[in-house]
PDB file of C-alpha atoms in Angstrom:
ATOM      1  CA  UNK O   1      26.056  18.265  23.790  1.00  0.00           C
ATOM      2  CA  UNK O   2      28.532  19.371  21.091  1.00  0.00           C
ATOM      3  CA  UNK O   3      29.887  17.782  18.620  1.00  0.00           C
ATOM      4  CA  UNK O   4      32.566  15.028  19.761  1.00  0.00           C
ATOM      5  CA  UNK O   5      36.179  14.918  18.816  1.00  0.00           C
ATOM      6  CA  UNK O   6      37.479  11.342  18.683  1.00  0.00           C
ATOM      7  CA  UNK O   7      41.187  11.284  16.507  1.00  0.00           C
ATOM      8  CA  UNK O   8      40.835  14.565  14.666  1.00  0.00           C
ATOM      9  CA  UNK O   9      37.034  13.511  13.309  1.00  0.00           C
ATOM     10  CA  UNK O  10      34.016  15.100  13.848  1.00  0.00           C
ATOM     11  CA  UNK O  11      30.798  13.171  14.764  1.00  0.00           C
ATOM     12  CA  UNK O  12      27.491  15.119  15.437  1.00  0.00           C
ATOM     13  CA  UNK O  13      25.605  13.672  18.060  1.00  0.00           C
ATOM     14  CA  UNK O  14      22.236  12.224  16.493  1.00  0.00           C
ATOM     15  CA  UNK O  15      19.011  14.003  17.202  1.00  0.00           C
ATOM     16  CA  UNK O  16      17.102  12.208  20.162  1.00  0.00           C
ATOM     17  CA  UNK O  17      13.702  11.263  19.575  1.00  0.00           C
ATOM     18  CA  UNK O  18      12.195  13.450  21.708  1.00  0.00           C
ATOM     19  CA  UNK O  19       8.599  12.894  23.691  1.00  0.00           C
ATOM     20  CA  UNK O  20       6.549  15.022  21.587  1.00  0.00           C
ATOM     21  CA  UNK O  21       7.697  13.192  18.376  1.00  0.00           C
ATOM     22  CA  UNK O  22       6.996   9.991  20.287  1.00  0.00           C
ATOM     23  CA  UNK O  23       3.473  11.346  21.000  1.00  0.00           C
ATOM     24  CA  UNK O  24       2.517  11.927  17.745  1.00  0.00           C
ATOM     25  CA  UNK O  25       3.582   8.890  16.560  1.00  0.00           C
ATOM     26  CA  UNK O  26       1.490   7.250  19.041  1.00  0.00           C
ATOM     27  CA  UNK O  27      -2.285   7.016  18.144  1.00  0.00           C
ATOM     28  CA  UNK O  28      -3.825   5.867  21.455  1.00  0.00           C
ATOM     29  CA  UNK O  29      -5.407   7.392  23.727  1.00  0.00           C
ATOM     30  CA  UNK O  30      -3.221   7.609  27.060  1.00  0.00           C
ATOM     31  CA  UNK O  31      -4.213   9.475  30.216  1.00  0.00           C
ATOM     32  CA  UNK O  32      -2.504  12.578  31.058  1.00  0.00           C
ATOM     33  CA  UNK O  33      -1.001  11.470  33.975  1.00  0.00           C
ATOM     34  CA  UNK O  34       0.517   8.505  31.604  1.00  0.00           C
ATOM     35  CA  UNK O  35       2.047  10.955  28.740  1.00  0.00           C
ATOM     36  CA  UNK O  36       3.458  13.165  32.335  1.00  0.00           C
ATOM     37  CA  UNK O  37       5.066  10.765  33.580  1.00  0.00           C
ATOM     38  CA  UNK O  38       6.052   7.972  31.702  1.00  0.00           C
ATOM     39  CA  UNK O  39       9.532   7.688  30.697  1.00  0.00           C
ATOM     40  CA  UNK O  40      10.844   8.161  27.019  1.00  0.00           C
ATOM     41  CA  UNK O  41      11.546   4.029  26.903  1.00  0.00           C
ATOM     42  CA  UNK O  42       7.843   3.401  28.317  1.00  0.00           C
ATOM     43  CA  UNK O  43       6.175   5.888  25.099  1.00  0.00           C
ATOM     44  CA  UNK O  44       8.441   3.695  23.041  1.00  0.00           C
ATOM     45  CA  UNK O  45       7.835   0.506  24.047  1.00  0.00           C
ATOM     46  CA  UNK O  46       3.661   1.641  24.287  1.00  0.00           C
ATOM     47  CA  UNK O  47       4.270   2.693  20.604  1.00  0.00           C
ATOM     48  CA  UNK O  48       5.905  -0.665  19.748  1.00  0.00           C
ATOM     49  CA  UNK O  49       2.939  -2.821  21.197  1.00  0.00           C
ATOM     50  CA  UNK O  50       0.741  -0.815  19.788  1.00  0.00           C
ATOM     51  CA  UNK O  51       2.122  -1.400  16.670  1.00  0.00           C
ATOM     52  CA  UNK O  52       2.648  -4.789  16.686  1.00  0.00           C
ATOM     53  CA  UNK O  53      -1.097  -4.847  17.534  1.00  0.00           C
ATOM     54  CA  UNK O  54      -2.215  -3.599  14.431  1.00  0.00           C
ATOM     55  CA  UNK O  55       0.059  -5.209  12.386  1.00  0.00           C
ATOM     56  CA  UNK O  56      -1.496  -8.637  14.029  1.00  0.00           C
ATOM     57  CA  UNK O  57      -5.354  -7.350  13.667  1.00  0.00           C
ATOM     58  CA  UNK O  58      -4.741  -6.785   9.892  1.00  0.00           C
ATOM     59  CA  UNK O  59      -3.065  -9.489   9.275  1.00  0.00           C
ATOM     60  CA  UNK O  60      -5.867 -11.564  10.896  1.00  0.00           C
ATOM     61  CA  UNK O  61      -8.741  -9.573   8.943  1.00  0.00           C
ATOM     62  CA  UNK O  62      -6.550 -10.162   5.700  1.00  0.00           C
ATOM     63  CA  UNK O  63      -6.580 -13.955   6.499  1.00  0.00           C
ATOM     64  CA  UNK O  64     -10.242 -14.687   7.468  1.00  0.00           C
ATOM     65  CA  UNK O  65     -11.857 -12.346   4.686  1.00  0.00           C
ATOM     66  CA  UNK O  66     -14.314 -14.269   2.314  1.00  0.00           C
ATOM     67  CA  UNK O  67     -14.338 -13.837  -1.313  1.00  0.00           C
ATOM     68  CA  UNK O  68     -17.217 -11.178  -0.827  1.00  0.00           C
ATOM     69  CA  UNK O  69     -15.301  -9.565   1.133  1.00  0.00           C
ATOM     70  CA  UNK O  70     -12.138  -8.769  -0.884  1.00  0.00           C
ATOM     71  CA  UNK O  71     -13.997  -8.064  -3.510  1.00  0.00           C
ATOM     72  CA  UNK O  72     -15.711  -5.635  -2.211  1.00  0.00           C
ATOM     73  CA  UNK O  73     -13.022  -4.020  -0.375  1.00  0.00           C
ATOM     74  CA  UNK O  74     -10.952  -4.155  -4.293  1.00  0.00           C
ATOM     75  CA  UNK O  75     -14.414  -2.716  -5.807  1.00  0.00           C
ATOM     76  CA  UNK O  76     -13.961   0.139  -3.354  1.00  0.00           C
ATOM     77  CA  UNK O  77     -10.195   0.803  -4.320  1.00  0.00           C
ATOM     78  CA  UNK O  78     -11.092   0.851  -7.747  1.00  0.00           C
ATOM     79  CA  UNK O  79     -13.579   3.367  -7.262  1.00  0.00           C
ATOM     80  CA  UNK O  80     -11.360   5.265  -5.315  1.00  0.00           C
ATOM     81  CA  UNK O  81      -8.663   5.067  -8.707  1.00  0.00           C
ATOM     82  CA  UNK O  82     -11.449   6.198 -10.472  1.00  0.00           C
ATOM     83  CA  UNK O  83     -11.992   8.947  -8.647  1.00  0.00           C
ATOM     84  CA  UNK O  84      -8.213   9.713  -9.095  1.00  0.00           C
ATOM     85  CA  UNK O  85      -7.820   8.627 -13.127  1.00  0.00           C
ATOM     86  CA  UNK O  86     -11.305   8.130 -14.848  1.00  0.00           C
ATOM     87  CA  UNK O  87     -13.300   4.926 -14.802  1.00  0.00           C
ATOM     88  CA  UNK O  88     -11.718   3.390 -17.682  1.00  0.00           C
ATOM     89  CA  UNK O  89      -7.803   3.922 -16.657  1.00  0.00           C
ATOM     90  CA  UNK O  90      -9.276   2.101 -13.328  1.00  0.00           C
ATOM     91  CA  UNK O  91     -10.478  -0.841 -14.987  1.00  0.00           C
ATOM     92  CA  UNK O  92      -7.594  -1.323 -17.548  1.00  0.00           C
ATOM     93  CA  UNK O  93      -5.269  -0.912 -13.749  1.00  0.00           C
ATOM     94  CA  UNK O  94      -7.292  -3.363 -12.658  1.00  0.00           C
ATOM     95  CA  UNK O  95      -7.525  -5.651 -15.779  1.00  0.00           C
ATOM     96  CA  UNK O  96      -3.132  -4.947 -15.832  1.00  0.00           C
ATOM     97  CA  UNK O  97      -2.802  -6.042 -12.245  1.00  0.00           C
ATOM     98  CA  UNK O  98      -4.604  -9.251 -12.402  1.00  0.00           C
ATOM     99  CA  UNK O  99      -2.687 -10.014 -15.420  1.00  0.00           C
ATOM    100  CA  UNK O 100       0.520  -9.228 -13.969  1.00  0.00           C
ATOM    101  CA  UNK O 101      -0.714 -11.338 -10.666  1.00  0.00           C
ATOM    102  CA  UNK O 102      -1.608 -14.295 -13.344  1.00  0.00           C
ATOM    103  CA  UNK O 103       1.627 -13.670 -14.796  1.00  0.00           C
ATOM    104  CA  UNK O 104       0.289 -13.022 -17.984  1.00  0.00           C
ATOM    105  CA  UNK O 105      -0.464 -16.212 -18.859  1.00  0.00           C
ATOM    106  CA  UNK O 106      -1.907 -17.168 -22.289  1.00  0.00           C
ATOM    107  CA  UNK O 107      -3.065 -21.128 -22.527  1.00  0.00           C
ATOM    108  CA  UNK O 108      -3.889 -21.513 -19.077  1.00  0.00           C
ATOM    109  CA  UNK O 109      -6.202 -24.319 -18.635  1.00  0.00           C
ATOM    110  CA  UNK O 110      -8.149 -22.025 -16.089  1.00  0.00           C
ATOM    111  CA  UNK O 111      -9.534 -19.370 -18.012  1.00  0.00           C
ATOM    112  CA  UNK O 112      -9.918 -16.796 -15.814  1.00  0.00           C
ATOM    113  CA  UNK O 113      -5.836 -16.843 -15.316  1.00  0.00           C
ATOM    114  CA  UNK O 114      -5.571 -16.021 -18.647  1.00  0.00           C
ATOM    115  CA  UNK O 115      -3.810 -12.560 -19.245  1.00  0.00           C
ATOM    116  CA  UNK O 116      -7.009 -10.128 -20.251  1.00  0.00           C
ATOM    117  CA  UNK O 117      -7.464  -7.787 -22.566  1.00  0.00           C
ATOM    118  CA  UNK O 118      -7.112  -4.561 -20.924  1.00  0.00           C
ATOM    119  CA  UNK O 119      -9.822  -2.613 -23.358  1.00  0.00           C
ATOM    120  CA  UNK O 120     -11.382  -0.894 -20.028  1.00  0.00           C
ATOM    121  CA  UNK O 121     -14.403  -3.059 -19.690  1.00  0.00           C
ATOM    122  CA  UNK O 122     -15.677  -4.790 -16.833  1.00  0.00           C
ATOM    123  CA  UNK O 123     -17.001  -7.887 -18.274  1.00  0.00           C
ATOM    124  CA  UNK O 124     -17.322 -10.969 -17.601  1.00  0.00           C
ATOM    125  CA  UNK O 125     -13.378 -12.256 -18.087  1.00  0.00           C
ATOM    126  CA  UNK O 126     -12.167  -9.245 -15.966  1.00  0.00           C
ATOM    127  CA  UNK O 127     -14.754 -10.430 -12.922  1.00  0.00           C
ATOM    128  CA  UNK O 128     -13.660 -14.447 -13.315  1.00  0.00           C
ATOM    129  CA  UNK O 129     -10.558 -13.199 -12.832  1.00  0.00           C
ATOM    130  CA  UNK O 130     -10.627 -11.288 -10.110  1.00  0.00           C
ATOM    131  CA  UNK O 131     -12.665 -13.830  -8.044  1.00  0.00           C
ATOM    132  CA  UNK O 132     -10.311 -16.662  -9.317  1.00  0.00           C
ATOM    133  CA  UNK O 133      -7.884 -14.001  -7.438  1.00  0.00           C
ATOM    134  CA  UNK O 134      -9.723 -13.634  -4.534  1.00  0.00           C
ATOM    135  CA  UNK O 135      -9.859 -17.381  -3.952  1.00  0.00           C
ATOM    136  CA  UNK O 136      -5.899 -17.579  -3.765  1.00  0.00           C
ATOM    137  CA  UNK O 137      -5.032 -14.092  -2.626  1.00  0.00           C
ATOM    138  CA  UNK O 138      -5.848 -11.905  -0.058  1.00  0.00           C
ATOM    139  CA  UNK O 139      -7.463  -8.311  -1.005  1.00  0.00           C
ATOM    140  CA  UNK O 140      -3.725  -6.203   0.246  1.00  0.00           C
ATOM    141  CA  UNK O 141      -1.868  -8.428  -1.867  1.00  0.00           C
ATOM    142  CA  UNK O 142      -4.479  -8.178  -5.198  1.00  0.00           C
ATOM    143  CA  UNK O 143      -4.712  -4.091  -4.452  1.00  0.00           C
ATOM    144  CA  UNK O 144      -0.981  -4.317  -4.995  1.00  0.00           C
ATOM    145  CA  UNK O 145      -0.661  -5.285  -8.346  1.00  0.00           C
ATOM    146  CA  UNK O 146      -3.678  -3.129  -9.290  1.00  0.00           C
ATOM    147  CA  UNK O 147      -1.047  -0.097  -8.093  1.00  0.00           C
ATOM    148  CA  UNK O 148       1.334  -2.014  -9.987  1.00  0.00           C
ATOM    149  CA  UNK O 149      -0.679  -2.053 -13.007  1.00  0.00           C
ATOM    150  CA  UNK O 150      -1.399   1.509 -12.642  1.00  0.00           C
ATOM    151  CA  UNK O 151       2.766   2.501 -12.800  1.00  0.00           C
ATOM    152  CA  UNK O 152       3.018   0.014 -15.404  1.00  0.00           C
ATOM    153  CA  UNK O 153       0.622   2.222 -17.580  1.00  0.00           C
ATOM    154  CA  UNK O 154       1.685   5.306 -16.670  1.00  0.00           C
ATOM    155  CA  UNK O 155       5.185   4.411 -17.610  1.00  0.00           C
ATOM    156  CA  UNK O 156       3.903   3.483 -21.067  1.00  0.00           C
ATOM    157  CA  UNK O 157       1.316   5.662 -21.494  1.00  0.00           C
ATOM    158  CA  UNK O 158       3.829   8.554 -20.857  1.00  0.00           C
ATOM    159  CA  UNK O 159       7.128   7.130 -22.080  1.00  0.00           C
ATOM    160  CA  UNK O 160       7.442   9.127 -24.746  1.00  0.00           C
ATOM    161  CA  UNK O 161       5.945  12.540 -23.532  1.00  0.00           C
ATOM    162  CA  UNK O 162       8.247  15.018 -23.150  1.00  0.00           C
ATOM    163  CA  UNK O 163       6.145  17.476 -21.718  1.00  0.00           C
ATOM    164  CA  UNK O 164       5.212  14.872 -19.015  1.00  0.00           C
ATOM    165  CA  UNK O 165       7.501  14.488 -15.504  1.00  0.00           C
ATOM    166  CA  UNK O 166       6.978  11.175 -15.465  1.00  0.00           C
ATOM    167  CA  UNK O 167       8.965   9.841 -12.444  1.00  0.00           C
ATOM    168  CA  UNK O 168       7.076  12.733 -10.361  1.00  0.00           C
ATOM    169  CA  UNK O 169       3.617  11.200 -11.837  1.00  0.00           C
ATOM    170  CA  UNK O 170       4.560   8.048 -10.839  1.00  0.00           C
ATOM    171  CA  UNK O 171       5.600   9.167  -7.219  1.00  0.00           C
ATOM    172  CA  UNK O 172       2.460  11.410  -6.735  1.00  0.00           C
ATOM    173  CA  UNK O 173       0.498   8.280  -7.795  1.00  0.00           C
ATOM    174  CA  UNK O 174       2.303   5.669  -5.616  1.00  0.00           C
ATOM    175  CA  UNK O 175       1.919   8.412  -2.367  1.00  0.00           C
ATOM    176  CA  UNK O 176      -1.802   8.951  -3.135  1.00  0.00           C
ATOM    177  CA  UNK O 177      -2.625   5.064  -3.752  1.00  0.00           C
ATOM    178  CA  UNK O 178      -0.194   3.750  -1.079  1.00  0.00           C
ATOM    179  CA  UNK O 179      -2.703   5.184   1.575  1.00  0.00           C
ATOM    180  CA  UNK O 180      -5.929   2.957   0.349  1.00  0.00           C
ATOM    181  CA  UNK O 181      -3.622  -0.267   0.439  1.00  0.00           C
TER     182      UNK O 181
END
């Protein structure tokens, strides 16, 4: 269809999402004689439940997880930053974001909500805090502000570079970490 004249304007006609673009959205395994024949409204509506499935199956694993559990699953995020960064810029992301998720607190009567010192060493402060975390937060929500902690010190670590594209650091990080959320 061309474009449509309505009162002397122009409007282009949006591009359809057509059934191939539906079909790779959609993960599933469908028969052939499904993807043949099915209409445009059933692939989206099999894409929607499917959806709506996983966002219910994660959001029940994120829910029942024990405190072994997230930490594990944040121990293997970490590792993954490391591979990214270095070990040390991992556990000072890690030692920011549970700060930041403590709201840098100083005189908290808990001690491990205390802000930490973010010197890069896993001792023991950094791991009472992170399993004070993992009693009141699930492991998606403390990953979070460990990618939060990670911008935060990339902005300052790099403010004053000028040799440095900071903003595209910052998105290349957020794209690469996003993933492992």
């Amino acid at each position: 269809m061309q474009n449509a004249v309505f009162l002397g304007m122009k409007f282009k006609e949006k591009k359809s999402l057509t059934r191939e673009k539906i079909l790779s959205l959609i993960k599933g395994k469908l028969s052939n004689a499904k993807i043949l024949y099915a209409t445009k409204e059933e692939l989206i509506e099999i894409l929607k439940n499917e959806r709506r499935e996983k966002f219910l199956s994660e959001y029940e694993r994120l829910n029942n997880q024990t405190s072994n559990e997230k930490i594990e699953e944040i121990s293997d995020f970490i590792k993954f930053v490391a591979q990214k960064f270095n070990e040390k810029q991992a556990i000072i992301a890690l030692q920011t974001g549970l700060s930041l998720l403590n709201k840098n607190k100083k005189n908290c009567i808990i001690e491990a909500k205390n802000a930490l010192k973010e010197d890069g060493i896993y001792g023991e402060k950094t791991k009472a805090s992170l399993h004070e975390a993992c009693k009141n937060y699930n492991s998606r929500v403390i990953k979070k502000y460990i990618l939060k902690g990670i911008l935060s010190n990339i902005i300052f670590d790099t403010k004053n570079e000028t040799k440095i594209d900071t903003q595209k650091l910052l998105n290349d990080t957020k794209l690469t970490l996003e993933e492992k959320i």
